[in-house]
């Protein structure tokens, strides 16, 4: 059986520990590889390599960095299909969806290719007589990315293109459930000419994570994953004096106003709820129809949900693959059953589904629940599966209040034909990313991505301008080159401009 190793100091290694974990193919339910789980010593090796590399990489010219970033982009473009298939085999999502995540990641690389422009400082001439003032930003050092299973290519690419472009050395700790994409990305960096040690991969679990969070030579940590872990990571890493951005889970609502186009809203809701089997942090999991639109909307959504083709992600005719593990499948099924017990009506039931030829796969079918209330567990939990709950509201005020009372604040959307309602919605709702007739409002790479409330701990969103700011710190230089003939104006008073 294949063992998926780490990438340390420019090469793959199985590391110093013999701890391993199975990697499944969720469509077949079979173990297809083992992944090495790093020991504390492995983490120390990676940090030592990254620290050495940082000393020279941080001093490399912007032209050299840009050249390597462009080369990386070309290589990834060439191998994007291969990367997408590797993602499908470990994550389960359909290959066209995996290709989409590679594309969205590539857009961050393209943004990072503009690093000479992004790192431009500021200069003020003659702020006082003979005195100039300028500022610029420098990289932090060794920075770490800890990432979730649901976007094994895109989420790391929210981080490392910008971190590396800014002159940092990067250590990726990917999800142990779908680790192969990270090694492919490491090979591409090597082939693009990135010096050894600037990009490292440490596979592993909590042991690796804690060793990274506690290492004195790690300057900053970017985390994306579930809220309880995000909170813990933020607390532990900030207590250790590191800069941290920790993105957590989500419960994304979509409001559908009575003036919305029912068919348009239904089609977008179904794609946003069931695409990638609902395993997206921006998936819509709660639909909040306002007033009388609820009935026709429910009917159309049910019709569309029943028509979704579920099966192996490798088959291009399928629209939805399995969920990631058997444990995830069991948890999702239990939540649906719990919802039914607490009074929800199961309008479309995905609990029992058989995919011919893939009987052992981790499949849950699209599920639609009606009359869900905010007290039910199925509403309170982040399901992270193909379940859409209808939480009916009688007014826009009630709908907005429901969203604002929810502890998560990642994404939300409104379906309406009223500009006035849309404007009111985006101004009043306490959520980081908002769609107006756009159900999954993931910002482009040149904007920043991040939620509010329990969906993000720390001050910085990821990628875009905030990514550059996260991976650098500012210096401000006040400079004077006195002419030899000038008289000294040294004074014991606090300096003011003349
Ligand atoms: P997870 O929190 O279980 O794991 C994320 C990472 O943390 C993995 O690398 C994992 O190995 C590590 N980890 C797990 N348990 C740990 C522990 N006890 N201590 C230290 N590290 C630990 O998340 P997941 O199941 O891989 O991913 C799904 C979650 O990620 C969902 O909650 C989803 O909403 C969230 N997510 C959020 C965003 C966002 O932008 N806010 C994006 C993608 C995914």
GROMACS .gro file of N, CA, C and O and ligand atoms in nm, residues 146-151 155 158 173-177 204-206 209-210 213 223-227 229-230 232-233 247-250 280-281 382 384 410 433 449 451 455, ligand 1:
model
  208
  146UNK      N    1  -0.260   2.550   0.849
  146UNK     CA    2  -0.324   2.425   0.892
  146UNK      C    3  -0.462   2.424   0.825
  146UNK      O    4  -0.541   2.517   0.846
  147UNK      N    5  -0.488   2.321   0.744
  147UNK     CA    6  -0.602   2.333   0.654
  147UNK      C    7  -0.700   2.214   0.665
  147UNK      O    8  -0.662   2.106   0.709
  148UNK      N    9  -0.825   2.235   0.622
  148UNK     CA   10  -0.930   2.134   0.637
  148UNK      C   11  -0.936   2.039   0.518
  148UNK      O   12  -0.870   2.062   0.416
  149UNK      N   13  -1.021   1.936   0.529
  149UNK     CA   14  -1.029   1.836   0.423
  149UNK      C   15  -1.106   1.885   0.302
  149UNK      O   16  -1.089   1.833   0.192
  150UNK      N   17  -1.193   1.988   0.320
  150UNK     CA   18  -1.293   2.008   0.215
  150UNK      C   19  -1.242   2.080   0.091
  150UNK      O   20  -1.304   2.071  -0.014
  151UNK      N   21  -1.129   2.151   0.102
  151UNK     CA   22  -1.065   2.210  -0.016
  151UNK      C   23  -0.916   2.184  -0.007
  151UNK      O   24  -0.838   2.275   0.027
  155UNK      N   25  -0.778   2.585  -0.029
  155UNK     CA   26  -0.756   2.654   0.099
  155UNK      C   27  -0.606   2.676   0.125
  155UNK      O   28  -0.566   2.787   0.160
  158UNK      N   29  -0.504   2.970  -0.060
  158UNK     CA   30  -0.542   3.100  -0.006
  158UNK      C   31  -0.421   3.161   0.068
  158UNK      O   32  -0.412   3.280   0.087
  173UNK      N   33   0.033   2.210   0.697
  173UNK     CA   34  -0.015   2.087   0.765
  173UNK      C   35  -0.155   2.062   0.709
  173UNK      O   36  -0.253   2.117   0.756
  174UNK      N   37  -0.163   1.980   0.602
  174UNK     CA   38  -0.294   1.958   0.539
  174UNK      C   39  -0.379   1.862   0.621
  174UNK      O   40  -0.332   1.802   0.718
  175UNK      N   41  -0.502   1.844   0.576
  175UNK     CA   42  -0.589   1.745   0.641
  175UNK      C   43  -0.534   1.606   0.616
  175UNK      O   44  -0.492   1.573   0.504
  176UNK      N   45  -0.539   1.523   0.716
  176UNK     CA   46  -0.490   1.385   0.703
  176UNK      C   47  -0.586   1.299   0.621
  176UNK      O   48  -0.555   1.187   0.586
  177UNK      N   49  -0.706   1.355   0.590
  177UNK     CA   50  -0.803   1.275   0.515
  177UNK      C   51  -0.777   1.279   0.364
  177UNK      O   52  -0.811   1.186   0.294
  204UNK      N   53  -0.007   1.513   0.927
  204UNK     CA   54  -0.022   1.472   1.066
  204UNK      C   55  -0.151   1.514   1.131
  204UNK      O   56  -0.243   1.563   1.066
  205UNK      N   57  -0.155   1.492   1.261
  205UNK     CA   58  -0.273   1.518   1.341
  205UNK      C   59  -0.241   1.619   1.450
  205UNK      O   60  -0.153   1.705   1.433
  206UNK      N   61  -0.307   1.604   1.563
  206UNK     CA   62  -0.292   1.702   1.671
  206UNK      C   63  -0.147   1.713   1.720
  206UNK      O   64  -0.102   1.821   1.760
  209UNK      N   65   0.022   1.950   1.487
  209UNK     CA   66  -0.034   2.085   1.503
  209UNK      C   67   0.022   2.150   1.630
  209UNK      O   68   0.072   2.263   1.628
  210UNK      N   69   0.017   2.078   1.740
  210UNK     CA   70   0.064   2.138   1.865
  210UNK      C   71   0.213   2.169   1.861
  210UNK      O   72   0.257   2.272   1.914
  213UNK      N   73   0.239   2.491   1.678
  213UNK     CA   74   0.188   2.606   1.755
  213UNK      C   75   0.284   2.645   1.867
  213UNK      O   76   0.288   2.761   1.910
  223UNK      N   77  -0.509   2.924   1.004
  223UNK     CA   78  -0.586   2.800   1.023
  223UNK      C   79  -0.720   2.814   0.953
  223UNK      O   80  -0.783   2.920   0.958
  224UNK      N   81  -0.766   2.707   0.891
  224UNK     CA   82  -0.903   2.699   0.841
  224UNK      C   83  -0.957   2.562   0.880
  224UNK      O   84  -0.893   2.459   0.854
  225UNK      N   85  -1.072   2.559   0.945
  225UNK     CA   86  -1.131   2.432   0.988
  225UNK      C   87  -1.257   2.459   1.069
  225UNK      O   88  -1.322   2.563   1.052
  226UNK      N   89  -1.289   2.367   1.157
  226UNK     CA   90  -1.413   2.382   1.234
  226UNK      C   91  -1.394   2.482   1.349
  226UNK      O   92  -1.280   2.506   1.393
  227UNK      N   93  -1.505   2.535   1.398
  227UNK     CA   94  -1.497   2.640   1.500
  227UNK      C   95  -1.430   2.597   1.631
  227UNK      O   96  -1.344   2.671   1.682
  229UNK      N   97  -1.196   2.385   1.687
  229UNK     CA   98  -1.051   2.374   1.669
  229UNK      C   99  -0.992   2.513   1.639
  229UNK      O  100  -0.885   2.548   1.690
  230UNK      N  101  -1.065   2.592   1.561
  230UNK     CA  102  -1.017   2.728   1.529
  230UNK      C  103  -0.997   2.809   1.658
  230UNK      O  104  -0.897   2.879   1.676
  232UNK      N  105  -0.941   2.692   1.963
  232UNK     CA  106  -0.827   2.637   2.038
  232UNK      C  107  -0.695   2.681   1.976
  232UNK      O  108  -0.601   2.719   2.047
  233UNK      N  109  -0.688   2.674   1.844
  233UNK     CA  110  -0.564   2.712   1.774
  233UNK      C  111  -0.533   2.859   1.801
  233UNK      O  112  -0.420   2.896   1.830
  247UNK      N  113  -0.988   3.063   1.077
  247UNK     CA  114  -1.122   3.064   1.018
  247UNK      C  115  -1.197   2.938   1.060
  247UNK      O  116  -1.141   2.828   1.053
  248UNK      N  117  -1.319   2.956   1.106
  248UNK     CA  118  -1.394   2.844   1.162
  248UNK      C  119  -1.510   2.800   1.075
  248UNK      O  120  -1.513   2.826   0.954
  249UNK      N  121  -1.606   2.735   1.136
  249UNK     CA  122  -1.719   2.675   1.065
  249UNK      C  123  -1.823   2.778   1.025
  249UNK      O  124  -1.803   2.899   1.036
  250UNK      N  125  -1.937   2.726   0.980
  250UNK     CA  126  -2.037   2.815   0.923
  250UNK      C  127  -2.176   2.755   0.933
  250UNK      O  128  -2.193   2.634   0.949
  280UNK      N  129  -1.899   2.246   0.190
  280UNK     CA  130  -1.831   2.373   0.162
  280UNK      C  131  -1.861   2.467   0.277
  280UNK      O  132  -1.976   2.473   0.324
  281UNK      N  133  -1.762   2.544   0.317
  281UNK     CA  134  -1.786   2.638   0.427
  281UNK      C  135  -1.880   2.748   0.384
  281UNK      O  136  -1.932   2.821   0.467
  382UNK      N  137  -2.345   2.263   1.278
  382UNK     CA  138  -2.302   2.276   1.138
  382UNK      C  139  -2.305   2.134   1.080
  382UNK      O  140  -2.226   2.048   1.120
  384UNK      N  141  -2.257   2.012   0.764
  384UNK     CA  142  -2.150   1.984   0.668
  384UNK      C  143  -2.181   1.859   0.587
  384UNK      O  144  -2.100   1.766   0.575
  410UNK      N  145  -2.031   3.343   0.845
  410UNK     CA  146  -1.940   3.330   0.731
  410UNK      C  147  -2.000   3.392   0.605
  410UNK      O  148  -1.955   3.496   0.559
  433UNK      N  149  -1.949   3.778   0.440
  433UNK     CA  150  -1.955   3.772   0.293
  433UNK      C  151  -2.100   3.755   0.250
  433UNK      O  152  -2.167   3.661   0.295
  449UNK      N  153  -1.111   3.717   0.201
  449UNK     CA  154  -1.216   3.622   0.236
  449UNK      C  155  -1.218   3.604   0.387
  449UNK      O  156  -1.115   3.573   0.447
  451UNK      N  157  -1.512   3.544   0.753
  451UNK     CA  158  -1.642   3.559   0.816
  451UNK      C  159  -1.634   3.645   0.942
  451UNK      O  160  -1.527   3.695   0.979
  455UNK      N  161  -1.705   3.243   1.304
  455UNK     CA  162  -1.648   3.193   1.179
  455UNK      C  163  -1.505   3.244   1.157
  455UNK      O  164  -1.442   3.206   1.058
  499LIG     P1  165  -1.120   2.019   1.137
  499LIG     O1  166  -1.135   2.135   1.227
  499LIG     O2  167  -1.158   1.884   1.187
  499LIG     O3  168  -0.969   2.007   1.086
  499LIG     C1  169  -0.899   2.116   1.033
  499LIG     C2  170  -0.751   2.095   1.055
  499LIG     O4  171  -0.724   2.092   1.195
  499LIG     C3  172  -0.697   1.966   0.996
  499LIG     O5  173  -0.570   1.990   0.941
  499LIG     C4  174  -0.689   1.874   1.118
  499LIG     O6  175  -0.586   1.780   1.106
  499LIG     C5  176  -0.660   1.970   1.230
  499LIG     N1  177  -0.716   1.924   1.358
  499LIG     C6  178  -0.825   1.847   1.377
  499LIG     N2  179  -0.845   1.827   1.508
  499LIG     C7  180  -0.747   1.892   1.574
  499LIG     C8  181  -0.715   1.910   1.711
  499LIG     N3  182  -0.788   1.855   1.808
  499LIG     N4  183  -0.609   1.985   1.741
  499LIG     C9  184  -0.535   2.042   1.645
  499LIG     N5  185  -0.560   2.027   1.514
  499LIG    C10  186  -0.665   1.955   1.477
  499LIG     O7  187  -1.204   2.055   1.005
  499LIG     P2  188  -1.236   1.960   0.882
  499LIG     O8  189  -1.338   1.860   0.922
  499LIG     O9  190  -1.112   1.914   0.817
  499LIG    O10  191  -1.302   2.067   0.782
  499LIG    C11  192  -1.436   2.105   0.787
  499LIG    C12  193  -1.454   2.230   0.869
  499LIG    O11  194  -1.377   2.336   0.814
  499LIG    C13  195  -1.598   2.280   0.867
  499LIG    O12  196  -1.631   2.323   0.996
  499LIG    C14  197  -1.594   2.397   0.770
  499LIG    O13  198  -1.694   2.495   0.789
  499LIG    C15  199  -1.459   2.452   0.800
  499LIG     N6  200  -1.411   2.535   0.690
  499LIG    C16  201  -1.415   2.671   0.708
  499LIG    C17  202  -1.374   2.754   0.606
  499LIG    C18  203  -1.378   2.901   0.621
  499LIG    O14  204  -1.332   2.969   0.533
  499LIG     N7  205  -1.428   2.955   0.730
  499LIG    C19  206  -1.327   2.699   0.485
  499LIG    C20  207  -1.324   2.559   0.472
  499LIG    C21  208  -1.367   2.478   0.576
   0.00000   0.00000   0.00000
